[in-house]
Coordinates of C-alpha atoms in Angstrom, one line a residue:
M171 CA 117.3 128.5 138.0
Q172 CA 114.9 131.0 139.5
F173 CA 111.5 132.1 138.0
H174 CA 108.1 132.8 139.1
H175 CA 109.2 135.5 141.5
N176 CA 107.5 138.1 139.2
G177 CA 104.3 135.9 138.6
Y178 CA 103.6 132.5 137.3
V179 CA 105.7 131.3 134.4
S180 CA 104.0 128.8 132.2
G181 CA 106.5 128.7 129.2
N182 CA 110.1 128.1 128.9
P183 CA 111.8 129.8 131.9
L184 CA 115.0 130.2 130.0
T185 CA 113.2 132.9 127.7
Q186 CA 113.4 136.1 129.8
P187 CA 110.7 138.7 129.4
P188 CA 111.8 141.4 126.6
A189 CA 112.8 144.6 128.2
G190 CA 114.3 148.0 127.3
V191 CA 115.7 147.8 123.7
G192 CA 114.1 144.3 123.3
I193 CA 110.6 145.7 123.4
D194 CA 109.8 146.1 119.7
R195 CA 113.3 145.5 118.5
P196 CA 113.7 146.6 115.0
E197 CA 114.6 143.9 112.5
E198 CA 116.8 146.3 110.4
L199 CA 120.2 147.5 111.4
P200 CA 119.6 150.9 113.2
D201 CA 121.6 154.0 112.0
E202 CA 122.9 154.4 115.6
V203 CA 123.8 151.9 118.2
D204 CA 125.8 151.7 121.6
V205 CA 127.9 148.7 120.5
L206 CA 128.6 147.4 117.0
I207 CA 130.3 143.9 117.1
V208 CA 131.9 142.9 113.9
G209 CA 132.0 139.3 113.3
S210 CA 129.9 136.3 114.6
G211 CA 132.7 134.1 115.6
P212 CA 133.0 132.7 119.5
A213 CA 134.7 136.1 120.7
G214 CA 131.8 138.1 119.0
M215 CA 129.1 135.9 120.2
I216 CA 130.1 135.7 123.6
A217 CA 130.4 139.4 123.8
A218 CA 126.9 139.8 122.1
A219 CA 125.5 137.3 124.6
Q220 CA 126.7 139.1 127.6
L221 CA 125.6 142.5 126.3
S222 CA 122.2 140.9 125.6
Q223 CA 121.7 140.9 129.4
F224 CA 121.7 144.7 129.6
P225 CA 118.3 146.0 128.4
G226 CA 119.5 149.5 128.2
V227 CA 122.1 149.1 125.7
T228 CA 121.6 148.8 121.9
T229 CA 124.0 146.1 120.8
R230 CA 124.1 144.7 117.2
I231 CA 126.4 142.1 115.7
V232 CA 127.1 142.0 112.0
E233 CA 128.6 139.0 110.0
R234 CA 129.4 139.0 106.5
R235 CA 127.9 135.6 106.0
P236 CA 124.2 135.2 104.8
G237 CA 123.3 133.0 107.7
R238 CA 124.5 130.9 110.6
L239 CA 127.8 129.1 110.3
E240 CA 127.4 125.4 109.2
I241 CA 130.6 123.9 109.6
G242 CA 133.1 125.2 112.2
Q243 CA 136.9 125.1 112.2
A244 CA 137.4 125.1 115.9
D245 CA 136.3 122.3 117.9
G246 CA 138.4 121.8 121.1
I247 CA 136.5 123.0 124.2
Q248 CA 138.6 123.4 127.5
A249 CA 137.1 122.9 131.0
R250 CA 137.3 126.7 131.4
S251 CA 135.0 127.3 128.6
V252 CA 132.7 124.9 129.7
E253 CA 132.6 126.6 133.1
T254 CA 131.8 129.6 131.0
F255 CA 129.1 128.1 129.3
Q256 CA 127.3 127.2 132.6
A257 CA 127.2 130.9 133.4
F258 CA 125.2 131.1 130.0
G259 CA 123.1 128.4 130.9
F260 CA 124.3 125.7 128.3
A261 CA 126.9 123.6 129.8
K262 CA 124.9 120.5 130.6
R263 CA 123.2 120.4 127.1
I264 CA 126.4 121.1 125.1
S265 CA 128.2 118.3 127.2
E266 CA 125.6 115.7 126.3
E267 CA 126.2 116.1 122.6
A268 CA 129.8 116.6 122.6
Y269 CA 132.7 114.0 122.7
H270 CA 134.4 113.9 126.1
I271 CA 138.2 113.6 126.5
T272 CA 139.4 111.6 129.4
E273 CA 142.8 110.6 128.5
T274 CA 145.4 110.8 125.7
A275 CA 147.2 108.0 124.1
F276 CA 150.9 108.5 122.9
W277 CA 152.0 106.4 119.9
K278 CA 155.8 106.2 118.9
P279 CA 158.0 104.3 116.5
N280 CA 158.2 100.5 117.6
P281 CA 161.5 100.0 118.9
E282 CA 161.8 96.5 117.3
D283 CA 160.5 97.8 113.9
P284 CA 160.6 101.7 113.7
S285 CA 158.7 101.5 110.4
K286 CA 155.6 100.7 112.7
I287 CA 153.8 102.8 115.5
Y288 CA 152.9 101.4 118.9
R289 CA 151.2 102.8 121.9
A290 CA 153.6 103.8 124.2
A291 CA 151.8 105.6 126.9
R292 CA 148.6 107.0 128.2
T293 CA 147.9 109.9 130.3
A294 CA 144.6 111.0 132.0
D295 CA 143.2 114.3 130.5
D296 CA 142.6 115.8 134.2
P297 CA 144.5 113.7 136.7
H298 CA 144.4 116.5 139.4
G299 CA 140.7 117.5 139.1
I300 CA 141.4 121.0 137.8
S301 CA 137.7 121.3 137.2
E302 CA 134.4 119.4 137.6
F303 CA 133.6 120.1 134.1
P304 CA 134.8 118.0 131.3
H305 CA 137.2 118.7 128.3
L306 CA 135.0 118.4 125.3
I307 CA 135.1 118.2 121.3
V308 CA 132.1 119.9 119.6
N309 CA 131.6 121.7 116.4
Q310 CA 132.2 125.5 116.7
A311 CA 129.2 125.9 114.8
R312 CA 127.1 124.3 117.7
V313 CA 128.8 126.7 120.2
L314 CA 127.6 129.6 118.0
D315 CA 124.2 128.1 118.1
Y316 CA 123.9 128.1 121.7
F317 CA 125.2 131.7 122.3
A318 CA 122.5 132.7 119.5
E319 CA 119.7 131.1 121.4
F320 CA 120.7 132.7 124.8
M321 CA 120.8 136.2 122.9
H322 CA 117.4 135.6 121.5
N323 CA 116.0 134.4 124.8
A324 CA 117.6 137.5 126.6
P325 CA 115.6 140.8 127.4
T326 CA 117.1 142.6 124.3
R327 CA 116.1 139.7 122.0
M328 CA 119.3 140.1 120.2
T329 CA 120.0 138.3 116.8
P330 CA 122.9 138.5 114.4
D331 CA 122.6 141.0 111.6
Y332 CA 123.8 138.6 108.5
G333 CA 124.9 140.0 105.1
Y334 CA 127.2 142.9 106.2
E335 CA 130.7 143.0 105.6
F336 CA 133.0 145.8 107.4
R337 CA 134.9 148.0 105.2
T338 CA 136.5 150.7 107.4
L339 CA 135.8 153.0 110.4
S340 CA 136.9 156.6 111.7
V341 CA 136.7 158.0 115.2
D342 CA 135.7 161.4 116.4
D343 CA 135.9 161.5 120.3
E344 CA 133.8 164.6 120.4
A345 CA 130.8 163.1 118.7
E346 CA 127.8 161.6 120.8
Y347 CA 128.5 158.4 118.5
P348 CA 132.1 158.6 118.1
V349 CA 132.8 155.8 115.6
T350 CA 131.4 155.9 112.1
V351 CA 131.5 152.5 110.5
T352 CA 131.2 151.9 106.7
L353 CA 129.6 148.3 105.9
V354 CA 128.7 146.8 102.5
H355 CA 125.7 144.6 102.0
T356 CA 127.0 141.2 100.8
S357 CA 123.7 139.4 99.7
G358 CA 120.1 140.2 98.7
E359 CA 118.7 143.0 96.8
L360 CA 121.1 145.5 98.3
E361 CA 124.3 143.5 97.6
G362 CA 127.1 145.7 96.7
Q363 CA 125.6 148.9 98.4
E364 CA 127.2 150.8 101.3
R365 CA 125.7 151.3 104.8
I366 CA 126.8 153.7 107.4
V367 CA 126.3 153.0 111.2
K368 CA 127.4 154.9 113.9
A369 CA 128.4 153.5 117.3
K370 CA 129.6 154.5 120.7
Y371 CA 131.8 151.6 120.7
V372 CA 132.9 148.8 118.1
V373 CA 134.3 145.3 119.0
G374 CA 136.4 143.7 116.1
S375 CA 135.8 139.9 116.1
D376 CA 136.5 139.7 112.5
G377 CA 139.2 137.0 112.4
A378 CA 143.0 137.0 111.5
R379 CA 142.5 139.2 108.5
S380 CA 140.8 141.7 110.6
K381 CA 139.9 144.9 108.9
V382 CA 138.9 146.4 112.2
R383 CA 142.5 146.0 113.2
E384 CA 143.8 147.5 110.1
S385 CA 141.4 150.4 110.7
I386 CA 142.8 151.5 114.1
G387 CA 146.3 150.9 112.9
C388 CA 147.3 148.0 115.1
T389 CA 150.2 146.0 113.8
M390 CA 150.6 142.1 114.0
S391 CA 154.2 140.9 114.9
G392 CA 155.7 137.2 115.3
D393 CA 156.9 134.8 113.1
K394 CA 156.2 131.4 111.4
A395 CA 157.5 128.0 112.2
N396 CA 157.9 127.3 108.4
H397 CA 155.9 124.0 109.2
A398 CA 152.8 123.0 107.4
W399 CA 149.7 120.7 108.7
G400 CA 146.8 119.3 106.9
V401 CA 143.8 119.1 108.9
M402 CA 140.4 117.0 108.0
D403 CA 137.3 116.0 109.5
V404 CA 136.4 112.7 108.1
L405 CA 134.4 109.4 108.2
A406 CA 136.6 106.4 107.7
V407 CA 137.2 102.7 108.2
T408 CA 140.0 101.7 109.9
D409 CA 142.2 99.2 112.1
F410 CA 143.9 101.8 114.1
P411 CA 142.6 100.6 117.6
D412 CA 142.6 104.1 119.2
I413 CA 140.3 105.8 116.7
R414 CA 138.0 107.0 119.4
T415 CA 140.7 108.2 121.8
K416 CA 142.7 111.4 121.4
C417 CA 146.4 110.5 120.3
A418 CA 149.7 112.2 119.7
I419 CA 151.3 110.2 117.0
Q420 CA 155.0 110.3 116.0
S421 CA 156.1 107.9 113.4
G422 CA 159.2 106.4 112.3
N423 CA 159.4 108.3 109.0
G424 CA 159.3 111.7 111.0
G425 CA 155.7 112.5 110.4
S426 CA 153.0 113.3 113.2
I427 CA 149.5 113.2 113.7
L428 CA 147.3 115.0 116.5
H429 CA 144.1 112.7 116.5
I430 CA 141.0 114.1 117.8
P431 CA 137.7 112.0 117.9
R432 CA 134.5 114.2 117.2
E433 CA 131.2 114.3 118.4
G434 CA 128.5 112.0 117.3
G435 CA 130.6 108.6 117.5
S436 CA 132.0 108.3 114.0
L437 CA 133.6 111.5 112.7
F438 CA 137.1 112.2 113.8
R439 CA 139.8 115.0 113.1
M440 CA 143.3 114.6 112.2
Y441 CA 146.1 117.1 112.2
V442 CA 148.6 115.6 109.7
D443 CA 152.1 116.8 109.6
L444 CA 153.1 117.7 105.9
G445 CA 156.7 118.7 107.1
E446 CA 158.9 121.7 106.5
V447 CA 158.0 124.6 104.1
A448 CA 160.6 126.2 101.9
H449 CA 161.3 129.7 102.6
N450 CA 160.4 130.6 98.9
D451 CA 157.1 128.6 99.1
N452 CA 154.9 131.6 98.8
G453 CA 152.0 129.8 100.2
N454 CA 151.8 127.1 97.7
V455 CA 151.7 124.3 100.4
R456 CA 148.2 125.6 101.3
H457 CA 146.9 124.1 98.0
T458 CA 148.1 120.6 99.0
P459 CA 145.4 118.1 97.5
L460 CA 143.4 116.3 100.0
D461 CA 144.4 113.1 98.5
E462 CA 148.2 113.9 99.6
I463 CA 147.0 114.7 103.0
I464 CA 145.3 111.3 103.4
E465 CA 148.2 109.5 102.0
K466 CA 150.7 110.9 104.4
A467 CA 148.2 110.1 107.1
N468 CA 148.3 106.5 106.2
Q469 CA 152.1 106.5 106.1
I470 CA 152.1 107.9 109.7
L471 CA 149.7 105.3 110.9
H472 CA 151.6 102.2 109.4
P473 CA 151.0 99.4 110.0
Y474 CA 147.4 100.6 110.4
T475 CA 145.3 101.8 107.5
L476 CA 142.8 104.6 106.8
D477 CA 140.0 104.0 104.2
V478 CA 138.3 107.7 104.0
K479 CA 134.9 107.4 103.0
S480 CA 133.7 111.1 103.6
V481 CA 135.3 114.3 104.2
A482 CA 133.1 117.0 106.1
W483 CA 135.9 119.7 106.0
H484 CA 139.7 119.9 105.4
S485 CA 142.3 122.7 105.2
V486 CA 146.1 123.3 105.2
Y487 CA 147.8 125.9 107.4
E488 CA 151.2 126.9 108.4
V489 CA 152.1 127.3 111.9
G490 CA 152.4 131.0 112.9
H491 CA 152.5 132.7 116.1
R492 CA 151.5 136.7 116.0
L493 CA 150.2 139.3 118.5
T494 CA 149.1 142.7 118.0
D495 CA 150.8 145.6 119.7
R496 CA 147.6 146.7 121.5
F497 CA 143.9 145.4 121.8
D498 CA 142.1 148.9 121.3
N499 CA 142.5 152.0 119.4
L500 CA 144.4 154.0 122.0
K501 CA 148.1 154.8 121.1
D502 CA 151.1 155.6 123.0
G503 CA 151.1 159.2 124.1
D504 CA 147.2 159.4 124.0
S505 CA 145.8 161.2 127.1
E506 CA 145.1 158.9 130.3
D507 CA 141.6 160.6 130.1
R508 CA 140.8 159.3 126.5
T509 CA 138.3 156.5 126.5
P510 CA 139.2 153.5 124.0
R511 CA 136.2 153.2 121.3
V512 CA 137.2 150.2 119.5
F513 CA 138.4 146.9 120.6
I514 CA 139.7 143.7 118.9
T515 CA 139.3 140.3 120.2
G516 CA 140.2 136.8 119.3
D517 CA 142.2 136.0 116.0
A518 CA 142.1 139.7 115.2
C519 CA 144.6 140.2 118.0
H520 CA 146.6 136.8 118.5
T521 CA 147.1 133.8 116.2
H522 CA 148.8 130.5 116.9
S523 CA 148.5 127.0 116.0
A524 CA 145.4 124.8 116.3
K525 CA 147.0 121.9 118.0
A526 CA 146.9 123.1 121.6
G527 CA 142.9 123.7 121.2
Q528 CA 143.3 127.1 122.6
G529 CA 142.1 129.4 119.6
M530 CA 138.4 129.5 120.3
N531 CA 138.8 129.1 124.1
V532 CA 140.9 132.1 124.7
S533 CA 138.9 134.2 122.3
M534 CA 135.7 133.6 124.2
Q535 CA 137.6 134.8 127.3
D536 CA 138.4 137.9 125.3
G537 CA 134.7 138.4 124.5
F538 CA 133.4 137.8 127.8
N539 CA 136.0 140.4 129.4
I540 CA 135.1 143.3 127.1
G541 CA 131.3 142.3 127.1
W542 CA 130.6 142.7 130.6
K543 CA 132.8 145.9 130.9
L544 CA 131.1 147.6 128.2
G545 CA 127.7 146.6 129.7
H546 CA 128.7 148.3 133.0
V547 CA 129.9 151.6 131.3
L548 CA 126.9 151.9 128.9
D549 CA 124.5 151.1 131.7
G550 CA 125.8 153.7 134.0
R551 CA 127.5 151.5 136.5
S552 CA 131.0 152.1 135.9
P553 CA 133.3 155.0 134.5
A554 CA 134.7 154.7 131.0
E555 CA 138.0 154.3 132.6
L556 CA 137.2 150.6 133.2
L557 CA 137.5 150.0 129.4
R558 CA 141.2 150.6 129.6
T559 CA 141.6 147.4 131.6
Y560 CA 140.6 145.2 128.6
S561 CA 143.8 145.6 126.6
A562 CA 146.0 145.5 129.6
E563 CA 144.3 142.3 130.9
R564 CA 143.9 140.3 127.7
Q565 CA 147.3 141.2 125.8
V566 CA 149.2 139.6 128.6
I567 CA 147.2 136.5 128.5
A568 CA 147.5 136.3 124.7
K569 CA 151.3 136.5 125.0
N570 CA 151.4 133.6 127.5
L571 CA 149.4 131.7 125.2
I572 CA 151.7 132.1 122.2
D573 CA 154.7 131.2 124.3
F574 CA 153.0 128.0 125.4
D575 CA 152.0 127.2 121.9
K576 CA 155.4 127.6 120.6
Q577 CA 156.6 125.0 122.9
W578 CA 153.8 122.5 122.2
S579 CA 153.7 122.8 118.5
T580 CA 157.5 122.4 118.3
L581 CA 157.3 119.2 120.2
M582 CA 154.5 118.0 118.1
A583 CA 156.7 118.6 114.9
A584 CA 159.8 117.0 116.3
K585 CA 161.0 113.7 115.2
P586 CA 161.4 111.1 118.1
E587 CA 165.1 110.8 117.6
E588 CA 165.5 114.6 118.2
M589 CA 164.2 114.4 121.7
A590 CA 166.4 113.9 124.5
D591 CA 164.1 111.8 126.3
P592 CA 161.6 109.7 124.7
A593 CA 158.8 110.5 127.0
E594 CA 159.4 114.2 126.7
L595 CA 156.1 115.0 124.6
E596 CA 153.9 113.2 127.2
R597 CA 155.6 114.8 130.2
F598 CA 155.2 118.2 129.0
Y599 CA 151.5 117.5 128.2
V600 CA 151.1 116.5 131.8
Q601 CA 153.0 119.2 133.4
T602 CA 151.3 121.8 131.7
A603 CA 147.7 120.5 131.8
E604 CA 146.5 123.4 133.8
F605 CA 147.5 125.9 131.1
P606 CA 145.6 124.4 128.1
A607 CA 142.6 123.8 130.2
G608 CA 142.3 127.5 130.8
F609 CA 143.1 128.0 134.2
M610 CA 146.5 129.7 134.3
T611 CA 144.9 133.3 133.6
E612 CA 146.0 135.3 136.5
Y613 CA 145.0 139.0 136.3
K614 CA 147.4 141.4 138.1
P615 CA 146.5 144.0 140.5
S616 CA 144.6 146.7 139.0
M617 CA 141.5 148.9 139.5
L618 CA 139.7 145.6 139.1
I619 CA 142.0 143.1 141.0
G620 CA 143.1 143.9 144.6
E621 CA 146.2 143.2 146.2
A622 CA 146.4 139.6 147.7
T623 CA 147.2 140.9 151.1
H624 CA 144.8 138.6 152.8
Q625 CA 145.3 135.6 150.6
E626 CA 146.0 133.3 153.2
L627 CA 142.3 133.6 154.5
A628 CA 141.2 131.6 151.2
T629 CA 144.1 130.2 149.6
G630 CA 142.1 127.9 147.2
F631 CA 140.6 131.2 145.8
P632 CA 143.8 132.8 144.3
V633 CA 143.3 136.7 143.7
G634 CA 143.2 137.3 139.9
K635 CA 142.4 133.7 139.0
R636 CA 138.9 132.1 138.1
F637 CA 136.7 131.3 141.2
K638 CA 137.1 127.5 141.4
S639 CA 133.8 126.0 142.2
S640 CA 133.2 123.7 145.2
P641 CA 130.2 121.8 146.4
A642 CA 128.2 123.2 149.4
L643 CA 124.7 122.4 150.9
R644 CA 121.9 124.7 150.3
V645 CA 120.2 125.1 153.5
C646 CA 116.6 125.6 152.4
D647 CA 116.2 122.3 150.7
A648 CA 119.4 120.3 151.7
N649 CA 120.3 120.3 148.1
P650 CA 124.1 119.9 147.4
V651 CA 125.1 122.3 144.4
Q652 CA 128.3 123.4 142.9
L653 CA 128.8 127.2 144.5
G654 CA 130.0 128.6 141.4
H655 CA 127.2 127.0 139.0
H656 CA 125.1 130.1 140.2
H657 CA 127.5 132.4 139.0
R658 CA 125.4 133.5 135.9
A659 CA 126.5 135.8 133.0
D660 CA 124.0 138.6 134.2
G661 CA 126.5 141.4 134.8
R662 CA 126.2 141.0 138.6
W663 CA 129.3 140.9 141.0
R664 CA 129.4 138.1 143.7
L665 CA 130.3 138.4 147.2
Y666 CA 130.6 135.1 148.9
A667 CA 130.7 135.4 152.6
F668 CA 132.3 132.6 154.4
A669 CA 131.1 132.5 158.1
D670 CA 133.3 132.5 161.1
A671 CA 133.0 129.6 163.7
A672 CA 130.1 131.1 165.5
A673 CA 126.7 129.5 165.5
P674 CA 124.5 131.2 163.0
Q675 CA 122.3 132.7 165.6
E676 CA 125.0 133.9 167.9
A677 CA 126.9 137.4 167.9
S678 CA 129.8 137.2 165.3
A679 CA 131.9 138.8 162.8
L680 CA 129.6 137.7 159.9
R681 CA 126.5 139.1 161.6
E682 CA 128.4 142.6 162.1
W683 CA 129.3 142.3 158.5
A684 CA 125.8 141.5 157.2
A685 CA 124.4 144.4 159.3
W686 CA 126.8 146.8 157.7
L687 CA 125.9 145.6 154.4
T688 CA 122.2 146.4 154.7
E689 CA 122.5 149.3 156.9
S690 CA 125.7 151.4 156.3
P691 CA 125.7 154.0 153.6
E692 CA 129.2 153.0 152.8
S693 CA 127.9 149.5 151.9
P694 CA 128.3 148.6 148.3
L695 CA 124.7 147.3 148.2
L696 CA 123.4 150.8 149.2
K697 CA 125.7 152.8 147.2
Y698 CA 125.7 151.1 143.8
T699 CA 122.1 149.3 143.6
P700 CA 119.8 151.7 141.6
A701 CA 116.7 152.9 143.2
G702 CA 113.8 150.9 142.2
T703 CA 115.6 147.5 141.5
D704 CA 116.1 144.3 143.5
I705 CA 118.6 144.6 146.2
D706 CA 120.6 141.8 144.5
S707 CA 120.5 143.3 141.2
M708 CA 124.3 144.7 141.3
F709 CA 125.6 142.2 143.8
D710 CA 124.6 138.6 144.4
V711 CA 125.5 138.0 148.0
K712 CA 125.7 134.2 149.5
V713 CA 126.8 133.0 152.9
V714 CA 128.5 129.6 153.7
Y715 CA 128.3 128.5 157.2
Q716 CA 130.6 126.1 158.7
Q717 CA 128.0 124.1 160.6
D718 CA 125.8 121.4 159.4
Y719 CA 122.9 122.7 157.6
T720 CA 120.5 121.3 160.3
D721 CA 122.0 123.8 162.8
V722 CA 121.2 126.7 160.6
D723 CA 118.0 128.3 161.3
L724 CA 116.8 130.3 158.3
G725 CA 114.8 132.5 160.9
Q726 CA 118.0 133.6 162.2
V727 CA 120.0 134.4 159.1
P728 CA 120.7 137.9 158.6
E729 CA 118.4 139.6 155.8
A730 CA 121.6 140.3 153.8
F731 CA 121.5 136.8 153.0
M732 CA 117.6 136.5 152.6
P733 CA 116.7 139.3 150.3
R734 CA 113.3 140.2 149.2
T735 CA 113.1 140.4 145.3
G736 CA 110.6 140.7 142.5
V737 CA 107.4 142.6 142.3
F738 CA 105.9 140.9 145.2
G739 CA 109.0 141.0 147.6
T740 CA 109.2 137.5 148.0
I741 CA 112.3 135.9 150.0
D742 CA 115.2 134.4 148.2
Y743 CA 116.0 131.5 150.1
E744 CA 118.8 130.1 147.7
K745 CA 121.6 132.3 149.0
V746 CA 122.3 130.4 152.4
Y747 CA 124.8 127.2 152.3
A748 CA 126.4 125.0 154.8
T749 CA 129.3 122.8 154.6
L750 CA 128.8 119.4 152.9
E751 CA 129.6 116.3 155.0
G752 CA 132.8 114.7 153.8
D753 CA 133.5 117.7 151.2
D754 CA 134.0 120.7 153.3
I755 CA 134.5 123.6 151.2
F756 CA 136.4 125.4 154.1
E757 CA 139.0 122.6 154.2
K758 CA 138.9 122.1 150.3
R759 CA 139.5 125.7 149.4
G760 CA 141.8 126.6 152.4
I761 CA 139.4 129.0 153.9
S762 CA 140.0 130.3 157.4
R763 CA 138.0 129.2 160.2
D764 CA 137.9 133.0 161.1
G765 CA 135.8 133.6 158.0
A766 CA 136.3 135.5 154.9
I767 CA 134.8 137.5 152.0
V768 CA 135.6 136.4 148.4
V769 CA 134.7 139.0 145.8
V770 CA 134.1 137.8 142.4
R771 CA 133.9 139.8 139.1
P772 CA 131.0 139.4 136.5
D773 CA 133.2 137.3 134.4
Q774 CA 134.0 134.6 137.3
Y775 CA 137.5 135.9 138.2
V776 CA 138.4 136.3 142.0
A777 CA 138.8 140.2 142.5
N778 CA 139.7 140.3 146.2
V779 CA 139.9 138.4 149.4
L780 CA 139.2 140.2 152.6
P781 CA 138.7 139.6 156.3
L782 CA 135.0 139.9 157.7
G783 CA 136.1 143.0 159.3
A784 CA 137.6 144.7 156.5
R785 CA 134.6 146.9 155.7
E786 CA 136.3 150.0 154.8
E787 CA 138.7 148.1 152.5
L788 CA 135.6 146.4 150.7
S789 CA 134.0 149.9 150.4
N790 CA 137.3 151.4 149.1
F791 CA 138.0 148.5 146.4
F792 CA 134.6 149.3 144.8
A793 CA 134.9 153.1 144.9
P794 CA 137.0 153.6 141.4
I795 CA 135.0 150.5 139.8
L796 CA 131.3 151.7 140.3
I797 CA 129.4 154.8 140.1
E798 CA 127.0 155.8 143.0
R799 CA 123.5 155.6 141.9

């Protein structure tokens, strides 16, 4: 964390000075906004949090509830999401209050007495070290609280506007504010009265029954599995020995439970198999009494018992897998020059079962994706064409998620005797661990993702996948740090320069690249950084040397990696790194000893890998993405 560069800060360094629209921000919802986000769930809140970092962009987020969410429905936080929380500055704090999943126990019918269950296997949650971050369980409401805190402390001083329900919208591409939105007050003295707001862009994060989706004519298609599950968050007394361990339980009577311990040491969640649903049920299964769910749980757990003392929340749902035909308001046949004005995220465009723990996680990546892109366009950094990449990127990811969830939910609902191999469930869990952890997202080549022509220079940073952090040693103070943990949700691109083998003070390909970066008119730093701002306001440039840190003389490091920032022009010393003894990032991430440039997007995905000498390629890569300032 860096502060003091504009003068001494005596208060909370997480609170940024107000700027732009955050100065004297009106409490009342304005008549005209740049971005209107509908729904304060995870997808909407992360989009708002990202946009809160753009002081010149007026963003408001409306929510039909009168106040904050108190009891969240989702609770599974995959490691990829915790990486994202690090970008927003609260990964450590939320990890401290969360339950950490380290293994899963698989319970099956006892071969000697199938009426009883026994522990058949255990599997580590992350045996391959996919991420340095843990797999967490924490209430969705707390996730929203942390995003709300980040927004409030941001330059725009953003807070949700509670008590507004979305009714409908219309789009007039020729207007200065093309989207006219009709809202209605849901509480207070104005309850029931309509309110009109005009916006340049609208983001619909309003859930599975999305009215924003309906307003732009998107259609959901898919199927139901005709299988119902009861879910309950409870406090109970039990003799089941793995009550504080994640469990997949298959009983001899055919029922199943997915058991998830919750944060706080006592609470836990159970997804209880309620069996097949008749085709003519018409939703009646959703009214299954809580007592019936508890009774079914006790049947599955036999010979163990569950004495429920308190129920914080419960529900019944039918497994369904549905996906919209598009994630924005553009239709087939629309001109390629037309700009999308309305976007949908999260459950508004993809629904699936809860048992893979993916809903909140994938939804947040939707919001992160559209958030920085809207910020770039509205801030004048990028052309509006950038916004067409949102639907193109995220719809494919949602389709992959649904395909995975169909397999997982089918296996969870299967009876043990229906499986060809008794270990099929746990084997599938282990073999597919990278997917539910959130790390199989791989964006295809586009205006934002380069071809993997030079992938051999950094095999551990696949183009199109998230930047997988690794430790390096910060030269200025000899502190080991996770390189990716400095990748904040501040809207900046990252350029990681991995040096060639020459000593830092010697002539080298790295020094030539660094000189080009600070001197050439074709350099992205000089072409796209706005006048009057810090030289690193658009691009965060870091170098990692192959040598031991004691062989790196900061006085010999090129100025590209020692920028002067802040009102006093002080030197930023935290962009120069060396390899860590015993944990060499060059070896760990397959980086060529000839060096490489790794380009990373504002949402932490690797956009390109290039040789140190590919200066023209680097310049050409950014040409369609950014606007010269």
